[in-house]
Tab-separated table of C-alpha atoms in Angstrom:
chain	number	residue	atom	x	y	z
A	1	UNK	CA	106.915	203.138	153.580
A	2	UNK	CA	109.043	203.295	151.004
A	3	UNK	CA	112.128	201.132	152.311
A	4	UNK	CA	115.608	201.819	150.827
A	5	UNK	CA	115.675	203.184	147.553
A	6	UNK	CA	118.631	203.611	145.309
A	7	UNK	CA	119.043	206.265	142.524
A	8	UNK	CA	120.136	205.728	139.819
A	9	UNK	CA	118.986	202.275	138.960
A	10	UNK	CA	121.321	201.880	136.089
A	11	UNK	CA	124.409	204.536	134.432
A	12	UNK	CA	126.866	204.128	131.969
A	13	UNK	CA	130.279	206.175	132.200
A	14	UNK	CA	133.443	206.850	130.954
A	15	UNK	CA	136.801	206.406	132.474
A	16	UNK	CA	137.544	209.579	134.038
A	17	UNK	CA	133.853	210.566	134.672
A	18	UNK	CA	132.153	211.392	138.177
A	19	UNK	CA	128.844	210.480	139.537
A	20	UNK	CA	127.018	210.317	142.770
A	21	UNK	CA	125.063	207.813	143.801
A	22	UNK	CA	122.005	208.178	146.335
A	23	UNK	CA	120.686	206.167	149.103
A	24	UNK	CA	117.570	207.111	150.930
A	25	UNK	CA	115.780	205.113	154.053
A	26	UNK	CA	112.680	206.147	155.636
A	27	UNK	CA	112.526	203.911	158.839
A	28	UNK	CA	115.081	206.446	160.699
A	29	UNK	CA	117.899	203.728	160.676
A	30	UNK	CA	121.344	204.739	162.442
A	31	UNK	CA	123.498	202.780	160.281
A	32	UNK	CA	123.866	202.652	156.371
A	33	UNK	CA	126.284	200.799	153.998
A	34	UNK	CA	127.247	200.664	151.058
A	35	UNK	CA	128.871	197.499	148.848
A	36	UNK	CA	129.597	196.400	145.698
A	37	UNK	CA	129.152	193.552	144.429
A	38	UNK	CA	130.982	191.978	140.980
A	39	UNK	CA	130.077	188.937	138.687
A	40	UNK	CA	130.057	185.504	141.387
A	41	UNK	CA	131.294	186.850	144.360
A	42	UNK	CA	129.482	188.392	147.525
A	43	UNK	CA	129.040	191.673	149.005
A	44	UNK	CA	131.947	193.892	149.186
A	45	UNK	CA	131.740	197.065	151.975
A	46	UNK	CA	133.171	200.288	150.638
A	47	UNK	CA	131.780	202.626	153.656
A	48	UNK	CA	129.385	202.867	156.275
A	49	UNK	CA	127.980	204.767	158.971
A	50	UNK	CA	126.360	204.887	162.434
A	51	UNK	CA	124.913	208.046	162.473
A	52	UNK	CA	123.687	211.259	160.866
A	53	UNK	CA	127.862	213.293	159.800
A	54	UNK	CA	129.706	210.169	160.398
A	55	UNK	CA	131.435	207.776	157.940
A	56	UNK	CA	134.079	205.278	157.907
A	57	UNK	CA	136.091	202.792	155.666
A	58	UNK	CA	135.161	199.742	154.588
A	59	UNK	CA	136.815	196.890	153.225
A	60	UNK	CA	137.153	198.260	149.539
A	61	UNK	CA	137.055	202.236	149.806
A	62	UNK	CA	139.836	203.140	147.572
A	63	UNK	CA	138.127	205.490	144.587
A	64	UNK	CA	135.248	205.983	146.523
A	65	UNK	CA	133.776	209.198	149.009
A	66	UNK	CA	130.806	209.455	151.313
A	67	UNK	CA	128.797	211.701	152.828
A	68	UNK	CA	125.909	211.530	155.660
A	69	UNK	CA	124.971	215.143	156.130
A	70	UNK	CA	120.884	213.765	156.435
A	71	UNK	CA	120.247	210.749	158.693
A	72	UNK	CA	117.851	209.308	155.665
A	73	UNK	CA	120.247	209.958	152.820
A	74	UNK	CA	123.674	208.077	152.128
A	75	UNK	CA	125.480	209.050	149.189
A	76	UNK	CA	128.378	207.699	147.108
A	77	UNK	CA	130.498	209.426	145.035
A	78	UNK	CA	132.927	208.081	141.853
A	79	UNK	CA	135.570	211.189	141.650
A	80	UNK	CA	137.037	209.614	138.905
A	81	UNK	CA	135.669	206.589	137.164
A	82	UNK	CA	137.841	203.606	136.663
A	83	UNK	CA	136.056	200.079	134.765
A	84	UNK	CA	137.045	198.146	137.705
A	85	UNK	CA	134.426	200.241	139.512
A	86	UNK	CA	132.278	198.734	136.777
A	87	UNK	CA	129.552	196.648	139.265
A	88	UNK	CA	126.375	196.325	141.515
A	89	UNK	CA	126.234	198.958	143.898
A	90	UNK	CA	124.219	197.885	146.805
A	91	UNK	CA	122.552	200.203	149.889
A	92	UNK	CA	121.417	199.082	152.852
A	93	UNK	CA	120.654	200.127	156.731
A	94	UNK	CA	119.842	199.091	160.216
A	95	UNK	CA	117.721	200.539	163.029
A	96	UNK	CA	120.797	199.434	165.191
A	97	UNK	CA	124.102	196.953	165.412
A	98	UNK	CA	123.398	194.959	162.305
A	99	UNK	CA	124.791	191.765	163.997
A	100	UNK	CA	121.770	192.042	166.058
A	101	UNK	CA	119.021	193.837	163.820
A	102	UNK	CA	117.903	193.215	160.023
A	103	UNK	CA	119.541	194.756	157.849
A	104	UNK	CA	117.402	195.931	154.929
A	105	UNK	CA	119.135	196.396	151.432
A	106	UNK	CA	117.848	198.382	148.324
A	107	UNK	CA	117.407	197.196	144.903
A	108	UNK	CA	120.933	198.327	143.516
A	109	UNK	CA	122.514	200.086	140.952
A	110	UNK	CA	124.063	198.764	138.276
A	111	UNK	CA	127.275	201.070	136.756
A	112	UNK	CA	128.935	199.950	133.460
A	113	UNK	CA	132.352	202.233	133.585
A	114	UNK	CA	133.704	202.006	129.558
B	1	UNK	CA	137.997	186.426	161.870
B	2	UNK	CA	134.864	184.355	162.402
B	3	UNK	CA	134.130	182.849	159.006
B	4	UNK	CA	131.477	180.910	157.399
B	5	UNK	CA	131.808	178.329	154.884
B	6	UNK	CA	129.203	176.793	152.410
B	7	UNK	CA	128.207	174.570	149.371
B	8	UNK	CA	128.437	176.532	146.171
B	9	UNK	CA	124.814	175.395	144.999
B	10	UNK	CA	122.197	172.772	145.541
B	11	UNK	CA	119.303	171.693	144.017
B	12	UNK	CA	116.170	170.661	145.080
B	13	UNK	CA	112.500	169.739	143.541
B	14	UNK	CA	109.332	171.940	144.348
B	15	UNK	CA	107.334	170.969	147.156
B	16	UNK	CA	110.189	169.197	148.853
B	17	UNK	CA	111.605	170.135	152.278
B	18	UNK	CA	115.450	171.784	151.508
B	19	UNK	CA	118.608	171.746	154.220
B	20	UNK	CA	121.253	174.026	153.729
B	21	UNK	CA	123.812	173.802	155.793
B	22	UNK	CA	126.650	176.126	157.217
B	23	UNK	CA	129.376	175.465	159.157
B	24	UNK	CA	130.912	178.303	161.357
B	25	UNK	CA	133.790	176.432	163.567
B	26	UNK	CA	135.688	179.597	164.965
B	27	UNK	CA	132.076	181.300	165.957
B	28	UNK	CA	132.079	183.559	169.404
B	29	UNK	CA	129.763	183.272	171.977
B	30	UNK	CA	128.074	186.017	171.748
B	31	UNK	CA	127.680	186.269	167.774
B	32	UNK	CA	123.893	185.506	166.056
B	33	UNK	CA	123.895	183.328	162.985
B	34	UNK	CA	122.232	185.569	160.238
B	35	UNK	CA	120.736	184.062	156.568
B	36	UNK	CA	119.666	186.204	154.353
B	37	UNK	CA	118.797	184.898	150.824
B	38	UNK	CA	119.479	187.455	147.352
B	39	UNK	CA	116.969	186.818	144.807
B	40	UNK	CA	118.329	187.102	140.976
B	41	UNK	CA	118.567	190.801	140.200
B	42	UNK	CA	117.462	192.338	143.864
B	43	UNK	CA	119.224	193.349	146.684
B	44	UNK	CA	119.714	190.483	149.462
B	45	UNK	CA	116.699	190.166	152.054
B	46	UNK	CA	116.801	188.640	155.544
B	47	UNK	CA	115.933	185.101	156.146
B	48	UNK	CA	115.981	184.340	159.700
B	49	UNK	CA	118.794	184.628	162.938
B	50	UNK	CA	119.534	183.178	166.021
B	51	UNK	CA	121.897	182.695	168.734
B	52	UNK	CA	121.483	179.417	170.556
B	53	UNK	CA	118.477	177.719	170.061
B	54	UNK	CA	116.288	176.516	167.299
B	55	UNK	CA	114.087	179.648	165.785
B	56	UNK	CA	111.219	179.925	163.381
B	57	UNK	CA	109.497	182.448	161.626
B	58	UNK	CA	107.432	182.036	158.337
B	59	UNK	CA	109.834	182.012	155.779
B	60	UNK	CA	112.142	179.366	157.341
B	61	UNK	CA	113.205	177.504	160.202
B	62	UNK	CA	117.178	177.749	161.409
B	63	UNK	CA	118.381	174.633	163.437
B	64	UNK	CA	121.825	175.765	165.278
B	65	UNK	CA	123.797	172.875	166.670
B	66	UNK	CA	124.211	172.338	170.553
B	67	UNK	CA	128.005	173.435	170.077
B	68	UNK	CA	126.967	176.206	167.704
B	69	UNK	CA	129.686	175.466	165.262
B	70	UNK	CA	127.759	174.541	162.503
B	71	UNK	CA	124.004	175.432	161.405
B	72	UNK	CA	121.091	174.287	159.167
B	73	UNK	CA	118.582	176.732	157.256
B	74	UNK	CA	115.412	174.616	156.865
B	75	UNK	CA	112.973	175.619	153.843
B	76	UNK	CA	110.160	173.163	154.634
B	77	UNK	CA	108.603	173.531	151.096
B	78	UNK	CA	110.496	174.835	148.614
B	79	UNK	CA	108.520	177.219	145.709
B	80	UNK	CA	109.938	178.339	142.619
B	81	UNK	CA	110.347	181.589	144.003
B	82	UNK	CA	113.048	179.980	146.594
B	83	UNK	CA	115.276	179.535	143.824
B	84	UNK	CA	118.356	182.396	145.191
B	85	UNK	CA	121.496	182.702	146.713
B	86	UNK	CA	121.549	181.789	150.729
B	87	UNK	CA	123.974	183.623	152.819
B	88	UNK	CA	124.979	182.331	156.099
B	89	UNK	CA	126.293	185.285	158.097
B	90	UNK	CA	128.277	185.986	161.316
B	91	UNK	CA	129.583	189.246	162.311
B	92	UNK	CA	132.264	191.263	161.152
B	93	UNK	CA	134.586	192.067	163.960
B	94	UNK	CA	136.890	194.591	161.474
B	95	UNK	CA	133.562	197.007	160.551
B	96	UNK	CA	130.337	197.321	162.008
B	97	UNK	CA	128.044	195.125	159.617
B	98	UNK	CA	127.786	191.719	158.771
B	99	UNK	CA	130.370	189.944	156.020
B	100	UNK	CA	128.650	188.081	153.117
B	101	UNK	CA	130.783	185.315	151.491
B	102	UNK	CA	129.522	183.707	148.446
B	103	UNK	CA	126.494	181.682	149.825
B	104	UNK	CA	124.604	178.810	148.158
B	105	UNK	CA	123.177	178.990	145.148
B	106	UNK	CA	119.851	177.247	145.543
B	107	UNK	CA	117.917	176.071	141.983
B	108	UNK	CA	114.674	174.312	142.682
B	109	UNK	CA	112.802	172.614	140.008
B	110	UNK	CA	109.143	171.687	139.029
């Protein structure tokens, strides 16, 4: 049981570049997030979802798409790079309604945008 | 929007028994009181959570106050490995998930 696990762990870009970034959970969790988070400040969300084809905004999503075509997989895409994208990414899911279950978080990855 | 507020950091000495304290004033009735705690260079993991009364599990104890506006995350013997950054967490009414502010930023010492 492998938990949430993030790919890449670390990437480097330049302005202007794209990327994806993949989430994967094997505990068949409804809901997955993603956030970023910079230097001293908390988590940031930039989308989530409740289930398996559906996504919505989050609190930062501007620059940023989603997808949820597989219930395990959650991924992120950079269209365009910008260095203020230049953070933590963080993944995490929930069997249900995070405000009542655990919400389990993967290791990160970090993106340096030059 | 229910919000949470926090010390920046505290500091406490191995072995000893650590409070941290949150204080959640505009909480709903229905909302749990989440911690989770993000260990330097890792993704945050959960602590504990409760709604009313007093809960313990073998990480930590949480103590919620009888008006549930404010709440205490007990650590009854800190480790080295304690040393992280404590979230106290409501819900986010705006997006389904939880909001994390900045937390507490605990350092222990030997």
């Amino acid at each position: 049981n492998a938990g949430v696990t993030q790919t890449p762990k670390f990437r480097v870009l330049k302005t202007g570049q794209s990327m994806t970034l993949l989430c994967a959970q094997d505990m068949n969790h409804e809901y997955m997030y993603w956030y970023r988070q910079d230097p001293g400040m908390g988590l940031r969300l930039i989308h989530y979802s409740v289930g398996e084809g559906t996504t919505a905004k989050g609190e930062v999503p501007d620059g940023y798409n989603v997808s949820r075509l597989k219930k395990q997989n959650f991924l992120l895409g950079l269209e365009s790079a910008a260095p203020s994208q230049t953070s933590v990414y963080f993944c995490a899911s929930s069997y249900a309604r995070p405000w009542v279950e655990t919400q389990y978080f993967g290791p990160g990855t970090r993106l340096l945008v030059l | 929007d229910a919000k949470t507020t926090q010390p920046n950091s505290m500091e406490s000495n191995e072995e000893e028994p650590v409070h941290l304290p949150c204080n959640h004033s505009t909480i709903s009735g229905t909302d749990y009181i989440h911690w989770y705690r993000q260990l330097p260079s890792q993704g945050p993991e959960y602590v504990i959570h409760g709604l009313t009364s007093n809960v313990n599990n073998r990480m930590a104890s949480l103590a919620i106050a009888e008006d549930r506006k404010s709440s205490t995350l007990i650590l009854h013997r800190a480790t080295l490995r304690d040393a992280a950054v404590y979230y106290c967490i409501l819900r986010d009414p705006g997006y389904s998930t939880l909001t994390f502010g900045k937390g507490t930023m605990l350092l222990v010492s030997p």
